[in-house]
Short mmCIF file of N, CA and C in Angstrom, two decimals:
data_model
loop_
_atom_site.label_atom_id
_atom_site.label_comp_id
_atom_site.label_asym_id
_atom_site.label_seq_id
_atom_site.Cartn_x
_atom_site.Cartn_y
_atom_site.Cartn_z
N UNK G 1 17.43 -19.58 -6.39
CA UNK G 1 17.25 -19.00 -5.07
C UNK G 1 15.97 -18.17 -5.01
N UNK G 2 15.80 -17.29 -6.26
CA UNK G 2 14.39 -16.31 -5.67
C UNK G 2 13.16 -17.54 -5.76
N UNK G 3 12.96 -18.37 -6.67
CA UNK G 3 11.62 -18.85 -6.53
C UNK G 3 11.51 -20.03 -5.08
N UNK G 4 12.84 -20.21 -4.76
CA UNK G 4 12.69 -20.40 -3.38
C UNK G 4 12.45 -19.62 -1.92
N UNK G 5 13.15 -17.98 -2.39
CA UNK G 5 12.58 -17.32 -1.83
C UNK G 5 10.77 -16.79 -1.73
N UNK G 6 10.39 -16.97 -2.71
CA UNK G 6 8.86 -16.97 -3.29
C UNK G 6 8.16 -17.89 -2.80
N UNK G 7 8.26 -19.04 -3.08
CA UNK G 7 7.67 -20.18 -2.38
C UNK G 7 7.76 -20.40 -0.68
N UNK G 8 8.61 -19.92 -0.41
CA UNK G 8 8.85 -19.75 1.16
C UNK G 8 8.29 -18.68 2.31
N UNK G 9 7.35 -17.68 1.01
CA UNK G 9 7.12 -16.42 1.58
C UNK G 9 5.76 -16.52 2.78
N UNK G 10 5.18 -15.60 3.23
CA UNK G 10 3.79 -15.39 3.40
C UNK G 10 3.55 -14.79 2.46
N UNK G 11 3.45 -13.99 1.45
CA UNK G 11 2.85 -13.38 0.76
C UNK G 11 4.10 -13.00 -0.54
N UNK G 12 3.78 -13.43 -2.05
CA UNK G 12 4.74 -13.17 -2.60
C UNK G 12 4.01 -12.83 -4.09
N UNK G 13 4.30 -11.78 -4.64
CA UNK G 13 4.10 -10.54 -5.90
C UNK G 13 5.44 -10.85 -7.44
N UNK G 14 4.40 -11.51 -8.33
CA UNK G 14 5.48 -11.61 -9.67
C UNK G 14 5.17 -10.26 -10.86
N UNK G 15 5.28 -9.62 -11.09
CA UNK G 15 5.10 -8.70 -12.47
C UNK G 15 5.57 -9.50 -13.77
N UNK G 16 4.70 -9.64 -14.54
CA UNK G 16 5.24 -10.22 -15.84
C UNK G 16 5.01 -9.54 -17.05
N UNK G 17 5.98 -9.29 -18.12
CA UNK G 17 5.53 -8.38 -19.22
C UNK G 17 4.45 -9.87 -19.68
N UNK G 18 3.56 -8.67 -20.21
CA UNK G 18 2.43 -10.12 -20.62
C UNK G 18 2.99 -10.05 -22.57
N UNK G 19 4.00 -9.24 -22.95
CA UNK G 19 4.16 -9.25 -24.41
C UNK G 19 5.15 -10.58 -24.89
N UNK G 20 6.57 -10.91 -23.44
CA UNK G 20 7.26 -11.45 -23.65
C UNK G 20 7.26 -13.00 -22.88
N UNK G 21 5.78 -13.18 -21.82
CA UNK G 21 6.11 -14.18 -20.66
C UNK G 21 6.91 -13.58 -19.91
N UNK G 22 7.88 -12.98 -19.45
CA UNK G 22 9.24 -12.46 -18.82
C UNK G 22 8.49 -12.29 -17.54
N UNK G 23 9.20 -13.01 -16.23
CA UNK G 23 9.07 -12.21 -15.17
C UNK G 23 9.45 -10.72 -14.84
N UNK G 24 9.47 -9.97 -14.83
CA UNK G 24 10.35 -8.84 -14.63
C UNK G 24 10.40 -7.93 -13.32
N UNK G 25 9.69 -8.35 -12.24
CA UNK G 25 9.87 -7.76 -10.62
C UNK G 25 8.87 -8.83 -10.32
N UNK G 26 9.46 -8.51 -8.57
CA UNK G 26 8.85 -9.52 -7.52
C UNK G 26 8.83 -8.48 -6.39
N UNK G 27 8.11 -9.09 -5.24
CA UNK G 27 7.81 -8.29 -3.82
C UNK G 27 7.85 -9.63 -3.16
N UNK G 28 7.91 -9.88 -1.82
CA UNK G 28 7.17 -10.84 -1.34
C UNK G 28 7.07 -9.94 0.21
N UNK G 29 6.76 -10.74 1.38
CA UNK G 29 6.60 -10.31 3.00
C UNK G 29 6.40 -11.75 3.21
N UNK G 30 7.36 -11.46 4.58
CA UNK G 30 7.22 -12.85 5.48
C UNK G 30 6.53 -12.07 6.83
N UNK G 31 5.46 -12.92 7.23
CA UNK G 31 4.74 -12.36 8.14
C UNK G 31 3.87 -13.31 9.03
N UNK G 32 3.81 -13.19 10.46
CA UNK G 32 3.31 -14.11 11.41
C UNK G 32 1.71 -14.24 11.39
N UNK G 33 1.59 -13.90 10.31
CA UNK G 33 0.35 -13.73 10.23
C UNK G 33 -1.07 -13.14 10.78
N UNK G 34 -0.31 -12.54 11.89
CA UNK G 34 -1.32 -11.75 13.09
C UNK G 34 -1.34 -10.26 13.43
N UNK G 35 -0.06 -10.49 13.62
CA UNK G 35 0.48 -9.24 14.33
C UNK G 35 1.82 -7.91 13.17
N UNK G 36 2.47 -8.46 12.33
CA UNK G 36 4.15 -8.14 12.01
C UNK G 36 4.39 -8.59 10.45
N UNK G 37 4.42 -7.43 9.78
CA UNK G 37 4.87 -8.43 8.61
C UNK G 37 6.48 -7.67 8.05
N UNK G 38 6.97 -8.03 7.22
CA UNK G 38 8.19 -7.88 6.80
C UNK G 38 8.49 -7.81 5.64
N UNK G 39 8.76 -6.78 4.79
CA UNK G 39 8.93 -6.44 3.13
C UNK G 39 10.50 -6.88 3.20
N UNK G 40 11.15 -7.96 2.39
CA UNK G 40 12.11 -8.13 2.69
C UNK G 40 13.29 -7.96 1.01
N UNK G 41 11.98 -7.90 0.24
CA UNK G 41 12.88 -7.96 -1.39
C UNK G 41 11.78 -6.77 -1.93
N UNK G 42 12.23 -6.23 -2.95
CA UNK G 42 11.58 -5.80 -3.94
C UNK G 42 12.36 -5.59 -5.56
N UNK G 43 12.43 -6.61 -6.21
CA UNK G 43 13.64 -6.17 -7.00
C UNK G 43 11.88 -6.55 -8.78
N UNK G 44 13.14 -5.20 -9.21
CA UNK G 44 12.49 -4.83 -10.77
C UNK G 44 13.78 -5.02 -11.86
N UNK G 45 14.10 -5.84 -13.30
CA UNK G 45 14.63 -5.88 -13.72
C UNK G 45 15.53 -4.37 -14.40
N UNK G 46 16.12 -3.52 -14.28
CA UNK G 46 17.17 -2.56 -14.91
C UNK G 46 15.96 -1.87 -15.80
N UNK G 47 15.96 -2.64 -17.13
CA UNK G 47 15.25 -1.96 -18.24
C UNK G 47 13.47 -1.37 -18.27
N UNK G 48 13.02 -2.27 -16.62
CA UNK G 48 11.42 -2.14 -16.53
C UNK G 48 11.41 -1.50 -15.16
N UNK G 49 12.72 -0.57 -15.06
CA UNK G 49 12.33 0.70 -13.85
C UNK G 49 11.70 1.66 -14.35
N UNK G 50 11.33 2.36 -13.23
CA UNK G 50 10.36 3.91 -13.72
C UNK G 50 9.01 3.84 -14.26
N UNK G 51 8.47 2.41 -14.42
CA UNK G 51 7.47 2.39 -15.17
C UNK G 51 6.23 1.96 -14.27
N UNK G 52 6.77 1.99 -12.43
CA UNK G 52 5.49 1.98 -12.07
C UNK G 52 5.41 0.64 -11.75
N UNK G 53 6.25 0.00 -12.04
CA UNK G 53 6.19 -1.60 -11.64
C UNK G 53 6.48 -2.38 -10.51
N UNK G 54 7.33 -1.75 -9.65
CA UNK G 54 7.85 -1.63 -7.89
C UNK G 54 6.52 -0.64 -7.43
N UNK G 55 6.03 0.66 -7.41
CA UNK G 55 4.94 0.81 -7.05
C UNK G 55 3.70 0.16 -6.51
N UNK G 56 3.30 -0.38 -7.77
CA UNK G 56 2.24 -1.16 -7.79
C UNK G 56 2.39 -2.38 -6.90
N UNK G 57 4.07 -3.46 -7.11
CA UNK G 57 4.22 -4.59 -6.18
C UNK G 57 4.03 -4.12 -4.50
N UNK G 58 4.50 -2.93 -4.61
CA UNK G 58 4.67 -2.33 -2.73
C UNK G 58 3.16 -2.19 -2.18
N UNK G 59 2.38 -1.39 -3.36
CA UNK G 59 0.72 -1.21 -3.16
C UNK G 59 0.19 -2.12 -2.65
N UNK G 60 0.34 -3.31 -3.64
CA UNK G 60 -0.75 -4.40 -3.52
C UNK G 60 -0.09 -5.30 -2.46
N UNK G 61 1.40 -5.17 -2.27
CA UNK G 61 1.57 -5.91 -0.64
C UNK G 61 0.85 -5.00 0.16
N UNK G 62 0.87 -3.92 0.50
CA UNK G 62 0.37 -3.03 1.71
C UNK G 62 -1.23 -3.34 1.66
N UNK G 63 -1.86 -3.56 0.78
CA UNK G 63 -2.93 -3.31 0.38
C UNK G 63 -3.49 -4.95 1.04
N UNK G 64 -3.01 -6.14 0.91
CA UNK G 64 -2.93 -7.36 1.32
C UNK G 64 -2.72 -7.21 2.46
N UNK G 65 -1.66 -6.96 3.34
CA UNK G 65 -1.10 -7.22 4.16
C UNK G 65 -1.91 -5.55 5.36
N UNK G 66 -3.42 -5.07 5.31
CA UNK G 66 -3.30 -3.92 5.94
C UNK G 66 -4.23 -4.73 6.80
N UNK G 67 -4.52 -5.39 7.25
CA UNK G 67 -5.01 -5.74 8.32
C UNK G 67 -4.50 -5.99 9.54
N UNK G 68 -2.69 -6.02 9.49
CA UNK G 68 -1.60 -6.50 10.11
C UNK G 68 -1.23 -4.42 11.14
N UNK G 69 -0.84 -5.12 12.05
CA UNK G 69 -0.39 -4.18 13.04
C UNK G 69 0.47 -2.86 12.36
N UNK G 70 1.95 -3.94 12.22
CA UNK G 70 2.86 -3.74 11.21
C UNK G 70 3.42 -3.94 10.02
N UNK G 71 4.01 -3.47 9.59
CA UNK G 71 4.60 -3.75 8.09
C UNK G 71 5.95 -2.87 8.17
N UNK G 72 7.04 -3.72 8.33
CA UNK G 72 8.19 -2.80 8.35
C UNK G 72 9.40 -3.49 6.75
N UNK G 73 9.82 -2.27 6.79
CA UNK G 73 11.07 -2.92 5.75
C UNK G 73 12.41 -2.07 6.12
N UNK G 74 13.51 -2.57 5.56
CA UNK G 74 14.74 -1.61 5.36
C UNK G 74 14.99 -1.28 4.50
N UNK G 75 15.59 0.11 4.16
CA UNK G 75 15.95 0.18 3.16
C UNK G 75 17.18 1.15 2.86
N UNK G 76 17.74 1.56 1.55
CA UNK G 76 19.21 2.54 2.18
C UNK G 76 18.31 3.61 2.22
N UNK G 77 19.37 4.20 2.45
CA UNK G 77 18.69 5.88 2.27
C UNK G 77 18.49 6.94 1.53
N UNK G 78 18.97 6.27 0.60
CA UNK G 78 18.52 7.23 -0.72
C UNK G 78 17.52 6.57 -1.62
N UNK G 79 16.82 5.13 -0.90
CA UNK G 79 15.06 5.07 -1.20
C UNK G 79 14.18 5.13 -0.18
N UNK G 80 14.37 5.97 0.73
CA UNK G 80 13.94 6.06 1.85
C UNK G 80 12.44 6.99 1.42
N UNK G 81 12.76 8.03 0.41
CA UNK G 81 11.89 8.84 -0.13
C UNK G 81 11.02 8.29 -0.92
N UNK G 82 11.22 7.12 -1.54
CA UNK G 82 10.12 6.31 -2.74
C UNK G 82 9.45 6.07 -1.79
N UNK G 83 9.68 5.42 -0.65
CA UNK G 83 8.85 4.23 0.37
C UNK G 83 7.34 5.62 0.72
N UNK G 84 8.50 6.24 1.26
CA UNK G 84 7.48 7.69 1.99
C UNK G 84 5.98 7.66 1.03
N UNK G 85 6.37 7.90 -0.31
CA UNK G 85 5.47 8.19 -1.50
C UNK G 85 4.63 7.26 -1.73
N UNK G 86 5.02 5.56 -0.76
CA UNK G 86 4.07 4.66 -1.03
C UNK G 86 3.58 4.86 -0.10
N UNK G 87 3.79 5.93 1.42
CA UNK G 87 2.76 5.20 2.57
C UNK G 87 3.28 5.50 3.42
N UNK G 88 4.29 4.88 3.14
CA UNK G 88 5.61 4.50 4.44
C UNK G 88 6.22 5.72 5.32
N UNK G 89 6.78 4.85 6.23
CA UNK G 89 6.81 6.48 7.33
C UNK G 89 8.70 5.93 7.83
N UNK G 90 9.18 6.67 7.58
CA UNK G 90 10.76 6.82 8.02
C UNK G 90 10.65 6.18 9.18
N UNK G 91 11.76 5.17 10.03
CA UNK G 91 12.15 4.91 11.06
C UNK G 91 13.30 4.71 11.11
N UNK G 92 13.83 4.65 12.58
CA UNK G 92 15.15 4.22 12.70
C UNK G 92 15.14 2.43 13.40
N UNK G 93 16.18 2.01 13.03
CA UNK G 93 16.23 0.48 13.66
C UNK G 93 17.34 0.21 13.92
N UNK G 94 18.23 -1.32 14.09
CA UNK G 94 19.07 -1.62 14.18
C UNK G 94 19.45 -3.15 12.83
N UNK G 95 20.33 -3.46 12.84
CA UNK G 95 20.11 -4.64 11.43
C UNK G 95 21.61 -5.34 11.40
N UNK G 96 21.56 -6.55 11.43
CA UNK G 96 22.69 -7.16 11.49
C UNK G 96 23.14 -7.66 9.78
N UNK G 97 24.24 -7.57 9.84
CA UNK G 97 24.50 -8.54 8.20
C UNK G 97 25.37 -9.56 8.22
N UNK G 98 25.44 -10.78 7.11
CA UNK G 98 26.43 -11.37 7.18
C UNK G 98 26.55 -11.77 5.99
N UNK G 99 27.46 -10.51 5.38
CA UNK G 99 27.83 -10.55 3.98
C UNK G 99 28.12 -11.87 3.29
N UNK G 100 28.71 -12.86 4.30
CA UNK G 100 29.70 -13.76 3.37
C UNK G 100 28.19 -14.64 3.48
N UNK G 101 26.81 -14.54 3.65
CA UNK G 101 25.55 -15.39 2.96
C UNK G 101 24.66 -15.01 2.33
N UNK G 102 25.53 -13.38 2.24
CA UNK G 102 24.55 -12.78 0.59
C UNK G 102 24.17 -13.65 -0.21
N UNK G 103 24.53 -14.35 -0.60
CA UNK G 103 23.99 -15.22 -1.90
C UNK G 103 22.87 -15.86 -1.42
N UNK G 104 23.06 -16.27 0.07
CA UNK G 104 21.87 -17.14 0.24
C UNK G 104 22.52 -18.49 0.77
N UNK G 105 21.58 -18.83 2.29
CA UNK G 105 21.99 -20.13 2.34
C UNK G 105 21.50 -21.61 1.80
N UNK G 106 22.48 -22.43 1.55
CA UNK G 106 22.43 -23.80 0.71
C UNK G 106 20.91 -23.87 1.01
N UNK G 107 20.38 -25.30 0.22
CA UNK G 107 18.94 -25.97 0.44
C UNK G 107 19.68 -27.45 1.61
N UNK G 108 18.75 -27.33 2.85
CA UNK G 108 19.50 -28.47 3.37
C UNK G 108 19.08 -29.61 2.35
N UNK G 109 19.79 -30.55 3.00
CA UNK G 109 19.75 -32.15 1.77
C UNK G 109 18.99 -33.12 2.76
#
């Protein structure tokens, strides 16, 4: 599912330990390319938090993607304060879910 999420992106960020090959975080943004873009993942493996490695993926999307109007993401609220520290400015929104396609929907056939 993620390297389909990756491949599907506008813009998509791998971190790799260069000691082990290991992917170990990703970023990507889906974005209309003009106007709006959208931080929709940012995930860092458990053992390669704290080290600056989600930072840098959020940077170098913002940093790509600053020519764009917007750049919005969600997030809970108790990382509401990391985002701040990258840039980011608190908002309020609205957001629908539908738990039972957390996983992700099928690949059509």
């Amino acid at each position: 599912m993620h390297r389909r999420i990756l491949k599907e992106s506008y813009l998509a960020l791998v971190a790799v330990d260069t000691e082990t090959n290991q992917v170990v975080g990703f970023a990507n943004a889906i974005s209309d390319g003009v106007l709006s873009a959208y931080i929709p993942l940012l995930e860092v493996l458990p053992v390669y938090r704290n080290q600056g490695i989600g930072a840098n993926l959020v940077r170098t999307l913002l940093d790509e993607l600053q020519d764009l109007y917007m750049i919005d993401l969600c997030c809970d609220q108790e990382l509401q304060s990391y985002y701040v520290q990258l840039g980011m400015i608190k908002s309020y929104g609205m957001i629908y879910r539908n738990y039972r396609a957390q996983s992700g929907k099928s690949p059509s056939k």
